[in-house]
CSV table of C-alpha atoms and ligand atoms in Angstrom, one decimal:
chain,number,residue,atom,x,y,z
A,3,MET,CA,22.7,-15.1,-39.7
A,4,SER,CA,21.1,-13.0,-36.9
A,5,GLN,CA,23.0,-13.0,-33.6
A,6,PRO,CA,21.4,-15.1,-30.7
A,7,GLN,CA,19.7,-13.1,-28.1
A,8,PRO,CA,20.4,-13.4,-24.7
A,9,GLY,CA,17.4,-14.0,-22.1
A,10,ALA,CA,16.0,-10.9,-20.7
A,11,PRO,CA,18.3,-9.2,-18.1
A,12,ASP,CA,15.8,-9.7,-15.1
A,13,VAL,CA,15.5,-13.6,-15.9
A,14,LEU,CA,18.2,-14.3,-13.5
A,15,GLU,CA,16.5,-12.4,-10.7
A,16,LYS,CA,13.4,-14.1,-11.3
A,17,LEU,CA,14.6,-17.5,-11.7
A,18,VAL,CA,16.6,-17.0,-8.2
A,19,SER,CA,13.4,-16.1,-6.5
A,20,LEU,CA,11.4,-19.2,-7.9
A,21,ALA,CA,14.3,-21.4,-7.2
A,22,LYS,CA,14.1,-20.4,-3.4
A,23,GLN,CA,10.2,-20.4,-3.5
A,24,ARG,CA,10.0,-23.8,-5.0
A,25,GLY,CA,12.9,-25.4,-3.4
A,26,PHE,CA,15.5,-25.4,-6.4
A,27,PHE,CA,18.5,-23.5,-4.6
A,28,PHE,CA,19.1,-21.0,-2.1
A,29,GLY,CA,21.9,-19.7,-0.1
A,30,SER,CA,23.4,-21.9,2.4
A,31,SER,CA,23.0,-21.6,6.3
A,32,GLU,CA,20.4,-18.7,5.8
A,33,ILE,CA,19.1,-18.9,9.2
A,34,TYR,CA,22.6,-17.4,10.2
A,35,GLY,CA,22.7,-15.0,7.5
A,36,GLY,CA,23.8,-17.2,4.8
A,37,ILE,CA,27.7,-17.6,3.9
A,38,ASN,CA,29.1,-16.0,0.7
A,39,ALA,CA,29.0,-17.9,-2.6
A,40,LEU,CA,27.9,-21.3,-1.0
A,41,TYR,CA,24.5,-22.8,-1.8
A,42,ASP,CA,22.1,-25.5,-0.7
A,43,TYR,CA,20.0,-27.4,-3.3
A,44,GLY,CA,16.4,-28.1,-2.0
A,45,PRO,CA,14.2,-31.1,-2.8
A,46,LEU,CA,13.7,-30.2,-6.4
A,47,GLY,CA,17.0,-29.0,-7.0
A,48,ALA,CA,18.5,-32.3,-5.6
A,49,ARG,CA,16.2,-34.4,-7.7
A,50,MET,CA,17.1,-32.4,-11.0
A,51,ARG,CA,20.9,-32.5,-10.2
A,52,ARG,CA,20.7,-36.3,-9.9
A,53,ASN,CA,19.0,-36.4,-13.4
A,54,VAL,CA,21.8,-34.2,-14.6
A,55,ARG,CA,24.5,-36.3,-13.3
A,56,ASN,CA,22.7,-39.4,-14.5
A,57,LEU,CA,22.4,-38.0,-18.1
A,58,TRP,CA,26.2,-37.3,-18.0
A,59,TRP,CA,27.0,-40.8,-16.5
A,60,ARG,CA,24.7,-42.5,-18.9
A,61,ALA,CA,26.5,-40.6,-22.0
A,62,MET,CA,30.3,-40.7,-20.8
A,63,VAL,CA,30.0,-44.2,-19.0
A,64,GLU,CA,27.2,-46.5,-19.2
A,65,ARG,CA,26.8,-46.3,-22.9
A,66,ARG,CA,30.3,-46.6,-23.8
A,67,ASP,CA,32.5,-49.6,-23.6
A,68,ASP,CA,35.8,-47.2,-23.6
A,69,VAL,CA,35.4,-45.3,-20.3
A,70,GLU,CA,35.9,-46.7,-16.6
A,71,PRO,CA,34.6,-44.7,-13.8
A,72,ILE,CA,36.0,-43.8,-10.5
A,73,GLU,CA,35.7,-42.0,-7.1
A,74,THR,CA,38.9,-40.5,-5.6
A,75,SER,CA,39.1,-38.6,-2.5
A,76,ILE,CA,38.7,-34.9,-2.0
A,77,ILE,CA,41.9,-34.5,0.2
A,78,MET,CA,44.9,-36.1,-1.7
A,79,ASN,CA,48.5,-36.2,-0.8
A,80,PRO,CA,49.7,-32.4,-1.1
A,81,GLN,CA,52.4,-33.5,-3.3
A,82,VAL,CA,49.7,-34.1,-6.0
A,83,TRP,CA,49.2,-30.3,-6.3
A,84,VAL,CA,52.6,-29.6,-6.2
A,85,ALA,CA,53.3,-31.9,-9.4
A,86,SER,CA,50.3,-30.7,-10.9
A,87,GLY,CA,51.3,-27.1,-10.9
A,88,HIS,CA,48.4,-26.0,-8.7
A,89,VAL,CA,50.6,-25.1,-5.7
A,90,ASP,CA,52.6,-22.6,-7.9
A,91,THR,CA,50.3,-21.4,-10.6
A,92,PHE,CA,46.7,-22.0,-9.6
A,93,THR,CA,46.3,-18.4,-8.9
A,94,ASP,CA,43.8,-15.3,-10.0
A,95,PRO,CA,45.3,-11.7,-10.0
A,96,LEU,CA,43.7,-10.0,-6.9
A,97,VAL,CA,43.3,-6.1,-6.5
A,98,ASP,CA,42.2,-4.3,-3.4
A,99,CYS,CA,40.0,-1.1,-3.2
A,100,GLN,CA,41.9,1.4,-1.0
A,101,GLY,CA,38.6,3.9,-1.0
A,102,THR,CA,35.5,3.3,0.9
A,103,CYS,CA,34.2,0.1,0.1
A,104,ARG,CA,37.5,-1.8,0.6
A,105,LYS,CA,36.4,-4.7,-1.8
A,106,ARG,CA,38.6,-7.1,-3.3
A,107,TRP,CA,38.3,-7.7,-7.2
A,108,ARG,CA,39.6,-10.2,-9.7
A,109,ALA,CA,42.0,-8.0,-11.8
A,110,ASP,CA,40.9,-9.5,-15.0
A,111,HIS,CA,37.0,-9.1,-14.0
A,112,VAL,CA,37.3,-5.4,-13.1
A,113,ALA,CA,36.2,-4.2,-16.5
A,114,ASP,CA,33.1,-6.4,-16.6
A,115,GLU,CA,32.4,-5.4,-12.9
A,116,ARG,CA,32.2,-1.8,-14.1
A,117,ARG,CA,30.0,-2.8,-17.0
A,118,ALA,CA,27.8,-4.8,-14.8
A,119,ARG,CA,27.3,-1.5,-12.7
A,120,GLY,CA,26.5,0.9,-15.6
A,121,LYS,CA,30.0,2.4,-15.8
A,122,PRO,CA,32.4,2.6,-18.6
A,123,GLU,CA,34.7,-0.2,-18.8
A,124,ASP,CA,37.8,2.0,-18.6
A,125,ALA,CA,36.5,4.3,-15.8
A,126,PRO,CA,39.2,4.9,-13.1
A,127,GLY,CA,39.4,2.8,-9.8
A,128,CYS,CA,37.2,0.6,-8.0
A,129,PRO,CA,34.1,-0.7,-9.7
A,130,GLU,CA,32.0,-0.2,-6.7
A,131,CYS,CA,33.1,3.1,-5.2
A,132,GLY,CA,35.7,4.4,-7.6
A,133,GLY,CA,38.5,4.5,-4.9
A,134,PRO,CA,42.0,3.8,-5.9
A,135,LEU,CA,43.1,0.1,-6.6
A,136,THR,CA,46.2,-1.7,-5.6
A,137,ASP,CA,48.5,-3.3,-7.9
A,138,ALA,CA,47.7,-6.8,-8.9
A,139,ARG,CA,49.1,-9.5,-7.0
A,140,GLN,CA,48.7,-13.3,-7.3
A,141,PHE,CA,46.1,-15.2,-5.0
A,142,ASN,CA,46.1,-19.1,-5.0
A,143,LEU,CA,42.8,-20.3,-5.2
A,144,MET,CA,43.0,-23.7,-3.2
A,145,PHE,CA,41.4,-24.0,0.2
A,146,ARG,CA,44.0,-25.2,2.8
A,147,THR,CA,43.3,-27.2,5.9
A,148,HIS,CA,45.1,-29.7,8.1
A,149,LEU,CA,45.0,-33.4,8.4
A,150,GLY,CA,45.1,-34.8,11.8
A,151,PRO,CA,45.3,-33.1,15.3
A,152,VAL,CA,48.4,-30.9,14.9
A,153,ALA,CA,47.8,-27.6,12.7
A,154,ASP,CA,51.4,-27.2,11.5
A,155,ASP,CA,52.8,-26.8,8.0
A,156,ALA,CA,53.7,-30.4,7.8
A,157,ALA,CA,50.2,-31.5,8.0
A,158,GLN,CA,48.8,-29.0,5.5
A,159,VAL,CA,46.6,-30.4,3.0
A,160,TYR,CA,44.2,-28.9,0.3
A,161,LEU,CA,40.8,-29.4,-0.7
A,162,ARG,CA,40.8,-30.5,-4.3
A,163,PRO,CA,40.2,-27.6,-6.8
A,164,GLU,CA,39.3,-30.0,-9.9
A,165,THR,CA,38.5,-33.8,-9.6
A,166,ALA,CA,40.9,-34.2,-12.6
A,167,GLN,CA,44.1,-35.3,-10.9
A,168,GLY,CA,42.6,-38.1,-9.0
A,169,MET,CA,42.2,-39.8,-12.4
A,170,PHE,CA,45.8,-39.2,-13.5
A,171,VAL,CA,47.4,-40.3,-10.3
A,172,ASP,CA,45.2,-43.8,-10.4
A,173,PHE,CA,45.9,-44.1,-14.3
A,174,ALA,CA,48.3,-47.0,-13.9
A,175,VAL,CA,46.1,-48.9,-11.4
A,176,VAL,CA,43.1,-48.7,-13.5
A,177,VAL,CA,45.1,-49.9,-16.4
A,178,GLN,CA,46.0,-53.0,-14.7
A,179,ALA,CA,42.9,-53.7,-12.8
A,180,MET,CA,40.8,-53.3,-16.0
A,181,ARG,CA,43.4,-54.7,-18.5
A,182,ARG,CA,42.8,-51.6,-20.6
A,183,ARG,CA,44.3,-50.7,-23.8
A,184,LEU,CA,44.5,-47.2,-25.2
A,185,PRO,CA,42.3,-45.5,-26.1
A,186,PHE,CA,40.2,-45.2,-23.2
A,187,GLY,CA,38.7,-42.8,-20.5
A,188,ILE,CA,38.6,-42.5,-16.8
A,189,ALA,CA,35.6,-40.5,-15.6
A,190,GLN,CA,34.2,-39.1,-12.3
A,191,GLN,CA,31.7,-36.9,-10.8
A,192,GLY,CA,32.5,-35.0,-7.5
A,193,LYS,CA,33.0,-31.8,-5.5
A,194,ALA,CA,35.5,-29.4,-6.2
A,195,PHE,CA,36.6,-26.3,-4.4
A,196,ARG,CA,38.2,-22.8,-5.3
A,197,ASN,CA,38.2,-19.6,-3.0
A,198,GLU,CA,37.1,-17.7,-5.8
A,199,ILE,CA,37.9,-13.9,-5.5
A,200,SER,CA,34.9,-12.7,-7.2
A,201,PRO,CA,32.0,-15.2,-7.0
A,202,SER,CA,29.2,-13.9,-9.2
A,203,ASN,CA,25.7,-14.5,-11.0
A,204,SER,CA,24.3,-16.9,-8.3
A,205,ILE,CA,25.6,-20.4,-8.7
A,206,PHE,CA,27.5,-19.7,-11.8
A,207,ARG,CA,30.7,-19.0,-9.7
A,208,THR,CA,30.7,-20.5,-6.5
A,209,ARG,CA,33.3,-21.6,-3.8
A,210,GLU,CA,32.1,-25.3,-3.7
A,211,PHE,CA,31.0,-26.9,-6.8
A,212,GLU,CA,30.6,-30.1,-8.4
A,213,GLN,CA,32.5,-31.3,-11.5
A,214,MET,CA,32.0,-33.9,-14.0
A,215,GLU,CA,35.2,-34.8,-15.7
A,216,MET,CA,36.6,-37.4,-18.0
A,217,GLU,CA,40.3,-38.0,-19.1
A,218,PHE,CA,40.8,-39.8,-22.2
A,219,PHE,CA,44.1,-41.3,-22.8
A,220,CYS,CA,45.2,-41.9,-26.3
A,221,LYS,CA,48.1,-42.4,-28.3
A,222,PRO,CA,50.4,-39.2,-28.9
A,223,GLY,CA,49.5,-38.2,-32.7
A,224,THR,CA,45.8,-39.0,-32.4
A,225,ASP,CA,45.0,-36.4,-29.8
A,226,MET,CA,44.0,-33.7,-32.2
A,227,GLU,CA,41.4,-36.2,-33.7
A,228,TRP,CA,40.1,-37.2,-30.4
A,229,HIS,CA,39.9,-33.5,-29.3
A,230,ARG,CA,37.5,-33.0,-32.2
A,231,TYR,CA,35.5,-36.1,-31.7
A,232,TRP,CA,34.9,-35.1,-27.8
A,233,CYS,CA,34.1,-31.3,-28.7
A,234,ASP,CA,31.5,-32.8,-31.1
A,235,GLU,CA,30.1,-35.3,-28.5
A,236,ARG,CA,29.8,-33.0,-25.6
A,237,MET,CA,28.0,-30.3,-27.9
A,238,ARG,CA,25.6,-33.2,-29.0
A,239,TRP,CA,25.2,-34.0,-25.2
A,240,TRP,CA,24.2,-30.5,-24.3
A,241,THR,CA,21.6,-30.1,-27.0
A,242,GLU,CA,20.3,-33.6,-27.8
A,243,ASP,CA,20.4,-35.3,-24.1
A,244,CYS,CA,19.7,-32.0,-22.1
A,245,GLY,CA,17.5,-30.0,-24.4
A,246,VAL,CA,19.8,-26.8,-24.4
A,247,ARG,CA,19.0,-24.6,-27.3
A,248,GLY,CA,21.7,-24.7,-30.0
A,249,SER,CA,21.2,-21.2,-30.8
A,250,ARG,CA,22.4,-20.2,-27.2
A,251,LEU,CA,25.4,-22.6,-27.3
A,252,ARG,CA,28.8,-22.2,-28.9
A,253,LEU,CA,32.1,-23.9,-29.0
A,254,ARG,CA,34.8,-21.4,-28.7
A,255,ALA,CA,38.5,-22.3,-29.3
A,256,HIS,CA,41.0,-20.6,-27.0
A,257,GLU,CA,43.3,-18.1,-28.2
A,258,ALA,CA,47.1,-19.1,-28.0
A,259,ASP,CA,47.8,-16.6,-25.3
A,260,GLU,CA,44.6,-18.0,-23.3
A,261,LEU,CA,45.7,-21.6,-23.2
A,262,SER,CA,46.5,-23.1,-19.7
A,263,HIS,CA,50.2,-24.1,-19.4
A,264,TYR,CA,49.4,-27.7,-19.8
A,265,SER,CA,47.2,-27.5,-23.1
A,266,THR,CA,48.1,-27.2,-26.6
A,267,ALA,CA,44.2,-26.9,-27.6
A,268,THR,CA,41.2,-26.0,-25.5
A,269,SER,CA,37.8,-25.3,-26.8
A,270,ASP,CA,35.0,-24.1,-24.3
A,271,VAL,CA,31.4,-24.9,-24.7
A,272,GLU,CA,29.7,-21.7,-23.8
A,273,TYR,CA,26.1,-20.5,-23.3
A,274,LEU,CA,24.8,-17.0,-23.8
A,275,PHE,CA,23.6,-16.1,-20.3
A,276,PRO,CA,21.7,-13.0,-19.7
A,277,TRP,CA,25.2,-11.2,-18.8
A,278,GLY,CA,26.8,-12.7,-22.1
A,279,TRP,CA,28.5,-15.6,-22.9
A,280,GLY,CA,29.9,-18.0,-20.3
A,281,GLU,CA,31.9,-21.1,-19.8
A,282,LEU,CA,30.0,-24.5,-19.2
A,283,GLU,CA,32.7,-26.9,-19.9
A,284,GLY,CA,36.3,-27.0,-21.2
A,285,VAL,CA,37.4,-29.8,-23.7
A,286,ALA,CA,41.3,-29.6,-23.4
A,287,ASP,CA,44.2,-31.4,-25.1
A,288,ARG,CA,46.3,-31.7,-21.9
A,289,THR,CA,49.0,-33.5,-23.8
A,290,ASP,CA,51.1,-35.9,-21.5
A,291,PHE,CA,51.7,-32.9,-19.1
A,292,ASP,CA,49.9,-34.5,-16.1
A,293,LEU,CA,51.3,-38.0,-16.4
A,294,ARG,CA,54.7,-36.8,-17.1
A,295,ALA,CA,54.5,-34.5,-13.9
A,296,HIS,CA,53.4,-37.2,-11.8
A,297,SER,CA,55.9,-39.6,-13.2
A,298,LYS,CA,58.7,-37.3,-12.3
A,299,HIS,CA,57.5,-36.0,-8.7
A,300,SER,CA,56.3,-39.7,-7.6
A,301,GLY,CA,59.1,-41.4,-9.0
A,302,ARG,CA,56.5,-44.0,-10.4
A,303,ASP,CA,56.7,-44.7,-14.0
A,304,LEU,CA,53.2,-44.0,-15.4
A,305,SER,CA,54.0,-44.8,-18.9
A,306,TYR,CA,51.9,-47.2,-21.1
A,307,PHE,CA,53.4,-50.1,-23.1
A,308,ASP,CA,51.8,-50.5,-26.4
A,309,THR,CA,51.6,-54.2,-27.2
A,310,GLU,CA,50.6,-53.6,-30.8
A,311,THR,CA,53.5,-51.5,-31.6
A,312,ASN,CA,55.8,-52.6,-28.9
A,313,GLU,CA,56.4,-49.0,-27.8
A,314,ARG,CA,56.6,-47.3,-24.5
A,315,TYR,CA,55.1,-44.1,-24.1
A,316,LEU,CA,53.2,-41.5,-22.0
A,317,PRO,CA,49.6,-41.1,-23.2
A,318,TYR,CA,48.2,-37.9,-24.3
A,319,VAL,CA,44.9,-36.9,-22.7
A,320,ILE,CA,41.6,-35.1,-23.9
A,321,GLU,CA,39.6,-33.8,-21.0
A,322,PRO,CA,36.1,-32.8,-21.3
A,323,ALA,CA,35.5,-30.8,-18.0
A,324,ALA,CA,32.0,-29.7,-17.1
A,325,GLY,CA,30.5,-28.1,-13.9
A,326,LEU,CA,27.1,-29.6,-12.7
A,327,ASP,CA,26.1,-26.3,-11.0
A,328,ARG,CA,26.5,-24.5,-14.2
A,329,ALA,CA,24.8,-27.1,-16.1
A,330,PHE,CA,21.8,-27.0,-13.8
A,331,LEU,CA,21.8,-23.1,-13.8
A,332,THR,CA,21.9,-23.0,-17.5
A,333,MET,CA,19.2,-25.7,-18.0
A,334,LEU,CA,16.8,-23.7,-15.6
A,335,LEU,CA,17.5,-20.3,-17.5
A,336,ASP,CA,17.2,-22.0,-21.0
A,337,ALA,CA,13.9,-23.5,-20.0
A,338,TRP,CA,12.5,-20.4,-18.5
A,339,ASP,CA,9.4,-18.9,-20.2
A,340,GLU,CA,6.6,-16.6,-19.4
A,341,GLU,CA,3.6,-16.5,-21.6
A,342,GLU,CA,0.0,-14.9,-21.6
A,343,VAL,CA,-2.7,-17.5,-21.1
A,344,ARG,CA,-6.4,-16.3,-21.2
A,345,GLY,CA,-5.3,-13.0,-19.8
A,346,GLU,CA,-2.9,-14.4,-17.3
A,347,LYS,CA,0.7,-14.4,-16.9
A,348,ARG,CA,1.9,-18.4,-16.8
A,349,THR,CA,5.5,-19.1,-16.2
A,350,VAL,CA,6.8,-22.5,-17.6
A,351,LEU,CA,9.9,-24.3,-17.1
A,352,ARG,CA,10.3,-26.0,-20.5
A,353,LEU,CA,12.6,-28.6,-19.2
A,354,HIS,CA,13.7,-31.5,-21.3
A,355,PRO,CA,11.7,-34.5,-19.6
A,356,ASP,CA,14.9,-36.2,-18.6
A,357,VAL,CA,16.3,-33.3,-16.7
A,358,ALA,CA,12.8,-32.2,-15.0
A,359,PRO,CA,12.5,-33.2,-11.3
A,360,TRP,CA,9.3,-35.1,-11.9
A,361,GLU,CA,8.0,-36.5,-15.0
A,362,VAL,CA,4.6,-36.9,-13.9
A,363,ALA,CA,2.4,-35.4,-11.3
A,364,VAL,CA,-0.9,-37.0,-10.3
A,365,LEU,CA,-3.5,-34.5,-9.2
A,366,PRO,CA,-7.0,-35.6,-8.1
A,367,LEU,CA,-9.5,-32.7,-8.8
A,368,SER,CA,-10.4,-32.5,-5.2
A,369,LYS,CA,-9.4,-33.8,-1.6
A,370,LYS,CA,-12.4,-35.9,-1.3
A,371,ALA,CA,-11.9,-39.6,-0.6
A,372,GLN,CA,-13.7,-40.9,-3.7
A,373,LEU,CA,-11.0,-39.5,-5.9
A,374,THR,CA,-7.9,-39.8,-3.5
A,375,ASP,CA,-8.7,-43.4,-3.1
A,376,VAL,CA,-8.2,-43.8,-6.6
A,377,ALA,CA,-5.4,-41.2,-7.3
A,378,HIS,CA,-3.0,-42.5,-4.3
A,379,PRO,CA,-2.7,-46.1,-5.6
A,380,LEU,CA,-2.4,-44.6,-9.2
A,381,ALA,CA,0.5,-42.3,-8.1
A,382,ALA,CA,2.1,-45.5,-6.5
A,383,ARG,CA,1.8,-47.6,-9.8
A,384,LEU,CA,3.4,-44.8,-11.8
A,385,ARG,CA,6.2,-44.4,-9.3
A,386,ALA,CA,7.4,-47.7,-10.3
A,387,ARG,CA,8.3,-46.3,-13.9
A,388,PHE,CA,8.3,-42.5,-13.6
A,389,ARG,CA,9.5,-39.8,-11.2
A,390,THR,CA,6.0,-39.1,-9.9
A,391,GLU,CA,4.7,-36.5,-7.5
A,392,TYR,CA,1.3,-36.3,-5.9
A,393,ASP,CA,-0.3,-33.1,-5.0
A,394,GLU,CA,-4.0,-32.7,-3.7
A,395,THR,CA,-3.7,-29.0,-2.1
A,396,GLN,CA,-5.2,-25.9,-3.5
A,397,SER,CA,-7.4,-25.6,-6.8
A,398,ILE,CA,-6.6,-27.5,-9.8
A,399,GLY,CA,-5.8,-24.3,-11.7
A,400,ARG,CA,-3.1,-23.3,-9.2
A,401,ARG,CA,-1.6,-26.9,-9.1
A,402,TYR,CA,-1.4,-26.8,-12.8
A,403,ARG,CA,0.5,-23.5,-12.6
A,404,ARG,CA,2.8,-24.7,-9.9
A,405,GLN,CA,3.7,-27.9,-12.2
A,406,ASP,CA,4.4,-25.6,-15.0
A,407,GLU,CA,6.8,-23.5,-12.9
A,408,ILE,CA,8.8,-26.6,-11.8
A,409,GLY,CA,8.9,-28.0,-15.3
A,410,THR,CA,6.8,-31.2,-15.0
A,411,PRO,CA,6.0,-32.3,-18.4
A,412,LEU,CA,2.9,-34.2,-17.6
A,413,ALA,CA,0.0,-33.9,-15.2
A,414,VAL,CA,-2.4,-36.8,-14.6
A,415,THR,CA,-6.2,-35.6,-13.4
A,416,VAL,CA,-8.4,-37.8,-11.7
A,417,ASP,CA,-11.9,-36.4,-11.8
A,418,PHE,CA,-15.4,-37.4,-10.8
A,419,ASP,CA,-15.9,-38.7,-14.2
A,420,SER,CA,-12.8,-41.1,-13.6
A,421,LEU,CA,-15.0,-43.0,-11.2
A,422,GLU,CA,-17.4,-43.7,-14.0
A,423,ASP,CA,-15.4,-44.1,-17.0
A,424,ASN,CA,-12.1,-45.6,-15.6
A,425,ALA,CA,-10.1,-43.0,-17.5
A,426,VAL,CA,-8.1,-39.9,-16.5
A,427,THR,CA,-6.9,-36.8,-18.1
A,428,ILE,CA,-3.3,-36.1,-19.2
A,429,ARG,CA,-2.3,-32.5,-19.5
A,430,GLU,CA,0.8,-31.9,-21.3
A,431,ARG,CA,3.0,-28.8,-20.0
A,432,ASP,CA,4.1,-27.0,-23.0
A,433,GLY,CA,1.0,-27.1,-25.3
A,434,MET,CA,-1.3,-27.4,-22.5
A,435,THR,CA,-3.2,-30.2,-24.5
A,436,GLN,CA,-5.3,-32.7,-22.7
A,437,VAL,CA,-6.2,-36.2,-23.6
A,438,ARG,CA,-8.6,-38.8,-22.0
A,439,VAL,CA,-6.8,-42.2,-21.4
A,440,PRO,CA,-8.1,-45.3,-19.6
A,441,ILE,CA,-6.6,-45.9,-16.2
A,442,GLU,CA,-5.6,-49.5,-17.2
A,443,GLY,CA,-3.0,-48.5,-19.8
A,444,LEU,CA,-2.0,-45.2,-18.2
A,445,GLU,CA,1.6,-46.3,-17.8
A,446,ASP,CA,2.1,-47.1,-21.6
A,447,ALA,CA,0.1,-43.6,-22.3
A,448,CYS,CA,2.5,-41.5,-20.1
A,449,ALA,CA,5.5,-43.2,-21.8
A,450,GLU,CA,4.2,-42.4,-25.3
A,451,GLN,CA,3.6,-38.8,-24.1
A,452,LEU,CA,6.9,-38.5,-22.5
A,453,ALA,CA,8.5,-39.7,-25.7
A,454,ALA,CA,6.6,-37.1,-27.7
A,455,CYS,CA,8.0,-34.4,-25.1
A,456,ARG,CA,11.5,-35.6,-25.5
A,457,ALA,CA,11.0,-35.3,-29.4
A,458,ALA,CA,9.6,-31.8,-29.0
A,459,SER,CA,12.5,-30.8,-26.8
A,460,LEU,CA,15.0,-32.2,-29.4
A,461,GLU,CA,13.2,-30.1,-31.9
A,462,ARG,CA,13.6,-27.0,-29.8
A,463,SER,CA,17.2,-27.8,-28.9
A,464,ARG,CA,17.9,-27.4,-32.8
A,465,ARG,CA,16.4,-24.1,-32.7
B,505,ATP,P1,36.4,-20.2,-15.2
B,505,ATP,O1,37.2,-19.7,-16.4
B,505,ATP,O2,34.9,-19.9,-15.5
B,505,ATP,O3,36.8,-19.7,-13.9
B,505,ATP,P2,37.8,-22.4,-15.5
B,505,ATP,O4,38.1,-22.5,-17.0
B,505,ATP,O5,38.5,-22.1,-14.3
B,505,ATP,O6,36.5,-21.7,-15.4
B,505,ATP,P3,37.9,-25.3,-15.4
B,505,ATP,O7,38.9,-25.5,-14.4
B,505,ATP,O8,38.1,-25.5,-16.9
B,505,ATP,O9,37.2,-23.8,-15.4
B,505,ATP,O10,36.9,-26.3,-14.7
B,505,ATP,C1,35.9,-27.1,-15.5
B,505,ATP,C2,34.3,-26.7,-15.2
B,505,ATP,O11,34.0,-26.5,-13.9
B,505,ATP,C3,33.9,-25.4,-15.6
B,505,ATP,O12,33.6,-25.2,-17.1
B,505,ATP,C4,32.8,-24.9,-14.9
B,505,ATP,O13,31.6,-25.6,-15.3
B,505,ATP,C5,33.2,-25.6,-13.6
B,505,ATP,N1,33.7,-24.5,-12.7
B,505,ATP,C6,34.8,-24.1,-12.6
B,505,ATP,N2,35.0,-23.1,-11.5
B,505,ATP,C7,33.6,-23.1,-11.0
B,505,ATP,C8,33.1,-22.2,-10.0
B,505,ATP,N3,33.8,-21.4,-9.4
B,505,ATP,N4,31.7,-22.4,-9.7
B,505,ATP,C9,31.0,-23.2,-10.5
B,505,ATP,N5,31.6,-24.0,-11.3
B,505,ATP,C10,32.7,-23.9,-11.6
C-alpha cells in the first residue's frame, strides 16, 4: 500500500491567512501586538467549533445510555493536583540557549525544531542560532494563580491542565445521584491550560485550549476490551461523523517507554499534518490510578460496590481525551482544496456539512428590492431548520467563491426568473452542480441535498 501523503507544506500558511481574512481564528489581543500561543476564534470559528462540540456531545453523551455529562470548575482544590501527580510530574524538559537568541526549547523537540529550520537533526546547539544549550531541567506546565486577596503560598491554586480530574473527584457523587452501575462514563468539555515551552504550528499547540474528555469506568479485567472498543469508536467518530479522511488518520499504540505513569495502554489517534504525524486524541487505560490516588489523599472511599457479585473494588478507567482546537485545525486542513475552474483558481473547504459554519447561504442575484424582498423571508424560513447565512454584497461569482472558501455546502440563488416561476437555484459546493427547485418545497430540497453531501463526505472519509 502506498504511504499517505501529507498536505502541501505551505497549506498551513495559506489556511492561517484565510482563517484571519474570513474570521475563523487569529491571534488574541492583536491590537496590542498579540500574545504568544493564545488565539481568538472569530464568528465562523465560533460557529464551527460549536458544531464540532455538538458532534462530540451527540456521539459521546446524547446517543448513549451509559454516559453522564458534567461541568466541573477550572480552579480546583490544589490537593487534586498533588494527588493526581501533576504537581510533581507534569513537567517537560527545558533547555535554554546561551548564544545570541536566548530562546527556550523543549529538550525532546530540539531535533524537530532543527529539522523545521532545514538543519540536520543532530546539528550542535540551539536550533535557531547554533549557540550552546544548557542541560535539561524539568519545567512544570501548570499555570499558577492565587485564590482570594492574599497572594501567599497558602492561597496558591492552579488552572486545570486537563478536564479529567474533575470527573474522578466527582465519581462517587455521580454514581449516587444517577444510581449508576458499571460500566458507565462521565464526560465533559471545557478549557484547559498548559504553559507549553514550545507552542507550535498555529493552534495545534497553544497555552489555552479546550478538551473533550470522557472517563469510562469499568470492572478491572474488562478494561482491555473497553480500550479496544473506545479506540474503534473514536476512529469512527473522526471519519464518519466529522468527515476526516481515513487515509490521513492512524491509531498508534504507545511503546512501553512512552506510556504515562498511570497507564498500561494508550493509543493515540494521529493525523498526518503538513509537518508530520501529530496527536489529535489519546485513548488511555488509566487503570484505577486516579481513583486510588484521590481515595488515598482525600481520605474518602471512592470504591464501588458491585451488587451483582457482592464485591467492592476501585473501577478501572478508559479515557478518550480529544482536543477541540486540534480537531478544528485538522478539519480545516483536511478539507482544504485548491483547483482550477475555467482558468481561475478556486479555493474550497470540503467540510462535512455538520461541521461547516453554515449549511446554506441565501444569495439574491442582485441587491434590487424585487429580489431581496423574496430572499430575506426565504432565509428566515430556512434558518428555522438550517444554519443559514444571507449575503447580498458583491457579484454572485465572488459570493460563490467566498462560500466555497468558508465551506458552505449549499447556496440558494434568487434570480429574476424566481419572480416568474417561484423557483430558486441550489448550487452545491463540491461539484458546483446547480438544480432548480420550487420555493415551496425548498426546505425539503435542501435537506435532501445536505443528505447527499453527508453521503459524499462519508465516501471521502473512506479514502
Ligand atoms: P502532546 O503530546 O501533543 O503534548 P498530550 O499527550 O500531552 O499532547 P493529552 O494530555 O493526552 O495530550 O491531552 C489530550 C488532548 O488534548 C490531546 O490529544 C490534544 O488534542 C489536546 N491538547 C493537549 N495539549 C494541547 C495544547 N497545548 N494545545 C492544544 N491542544 C492540546
